[in-house]
Coordinates of C-alpha atoms in Angstrom, one line a residue:
V1 CA 16.4 -112.9 -23.8
I2 CA 13.8 -113.7 -26.8
D3 CA 12.3 -110.8 -28.3
L4 CA 9.8 -112.6 -30.9
V5 CA 9.1 -116.2 -31.7
L6 CA 8.5 -117.1 -35.5
V7 CA 6.8 -120.3 -35.7
D8 CA 5.0 -122.4 -38.6
V9 CA 2.0 -124.1 -37.5
N10 CA 2.8 -127.6 -38.9
L11 CA 6.2 -128.7 -37.3
A12 CA 7.9 -132.1 -38.0
D13 CA 7.9 -132.9 -34.4
G14 CA 5.1 -130.8 -32.8
S15 CA 2.5 -128.3 -33.2
G16 CA 3.3 -124.7 -33.7
I17 CA 0.2 -123.6 -31.9
D18 CA 1.8 -125.4 -28.8
V19 CA 4.8 -123.5 -29.0
A20 CA 2.7 -120.2 -29.6
R21 CA 1.0 -121.1 -26.3
A22 CA 4.2 -121.5 -24.6
A23 CA 5.7 -118.4 -26.0
Q24 CA 2.6 -116.6 -25.0
A25 CA 2.8 -117.8 -21.3
R26 CA 6.0 -116.4 -20.8
G27 CA 5.2 -113.1 -22.1
V28 CA 7.3 -113.8 -25.7
P29 CA 5.5 -112.6 -28.6
V30 CA 4.9 -114.8 -31.7
M31 CA 4.7 -114.4 -35.1
F32 CA 3.2 -117.2 -37.2
V33 CA 5.0 -118.0 -40.6
T34 CA 2.8 -120.4 -42.4
G35 CA 0.9 -121.3 -45.3
S36 CA -2.5 -120.8 -43.6
C37 CA -3.0 -118.5 -40.7
P38 CA -4.9 -120.5 -38.0
V39 CA -7.7 -119.3 -36.1
E40 CA -6.1 -119.3 -33.1
A41 CA -3.9 -116.6 -34.4
T42 CA -5.6 -113.7 -33.3
T43 CA -5.4 -114.5 -29.8
L44 CA -2.0 -115.8 -29.4
A45 CA 0.3 -113.9 -31.9
A46 CA 1.3 -110.6 -32.8
G47 CA 0.9 -111.4 -36.6
C48 CA 0.9 -114.1 -39.3
M49 CA 3.0 -113.7 -42.1
A50 CA 1.8 -116.0 -45.3
K51 CA 4.5 -117.9 -47.2
P52 CA 5.8 -118.2 -49.4
Y53 CA 7.5 -114.4 -48.7
I54 CA 10.6 -112.5 -49.9
P55 CA 12.9 -111.4 -47.0
R56 CA 12.3 -107.9 -47.3
D57 CA 8.4 -108.5 -46.5
L58 CA 9.7 -110.8 -43.4
I59 CA 11.9 -107.9 -42.2
A60 CA 9.0 -105.1 -42.6
A61 CA 6.5 -107.7 -40.7
I62 CA 8.8 -107.9 -37.6
E63 CA 9.3 -104.2 -37.8
A64 CA 5.6 -103.6 -37.7
I65 CA 5.5 -106.2 -34.7
E66 CA 8.2 -104.2 -33.0
A67 CA 6.3 -100.7 -33.5
M68 CA 2.9 -102.2 -32.5
L69 CA 4.4 -103.6 -29.3
G70 CA 6.4 -100.4 -28.5
G71 CA 3.0 -98.6 -28.5
G72 CA 3.5 -96.9 -32.1
K73 CA 2.3 -97.5 -35.7
P74 CA 4.1 -99.6 -38.3
T75 CA 5.5 -97.6 -41.2
R76 CA 5.1 -100.5 -43.8
V77 CA 2.7 -103.6 -43.4
P78 CA 3.9 -105.9 -46.2
S79 CA 1.4 -107.9 -48.5
G80 CA 0.7 -111.2 -47.0
F81 CA 1.1 -109.9 -43.5
T82 CA -1.5 -109.7 -41.0
L83 CA -0.7 -107.5 -37.7
F84 CA -3.3 -108.2 -34.9
P85 CA -3.2 -105.1 -32.7
R86 CA -3.4 -105.5 -28.9
T87 CA -6.2 -103.4 -27.1
A88 CA -5.7 -102.6 -23.4

């Protein structure tokens, strides 16, 4: 079971946007981890983490997505991270 896909926009052998679309089609949440968040991010991903980042901020970003997807509010949203709340 895949809980979350972390993907960069620019991949050596393809597009992170395509990966995000495929994950979304399977109901798997996506977080872009990239230097520049793509315009499509708000519809394809649960969040976007700007590089460079420190490990604890990456963990906090993942926890924020988990909280949001679980119907709660994140306890911390690290700098460099944008959360895209889902509306029902």
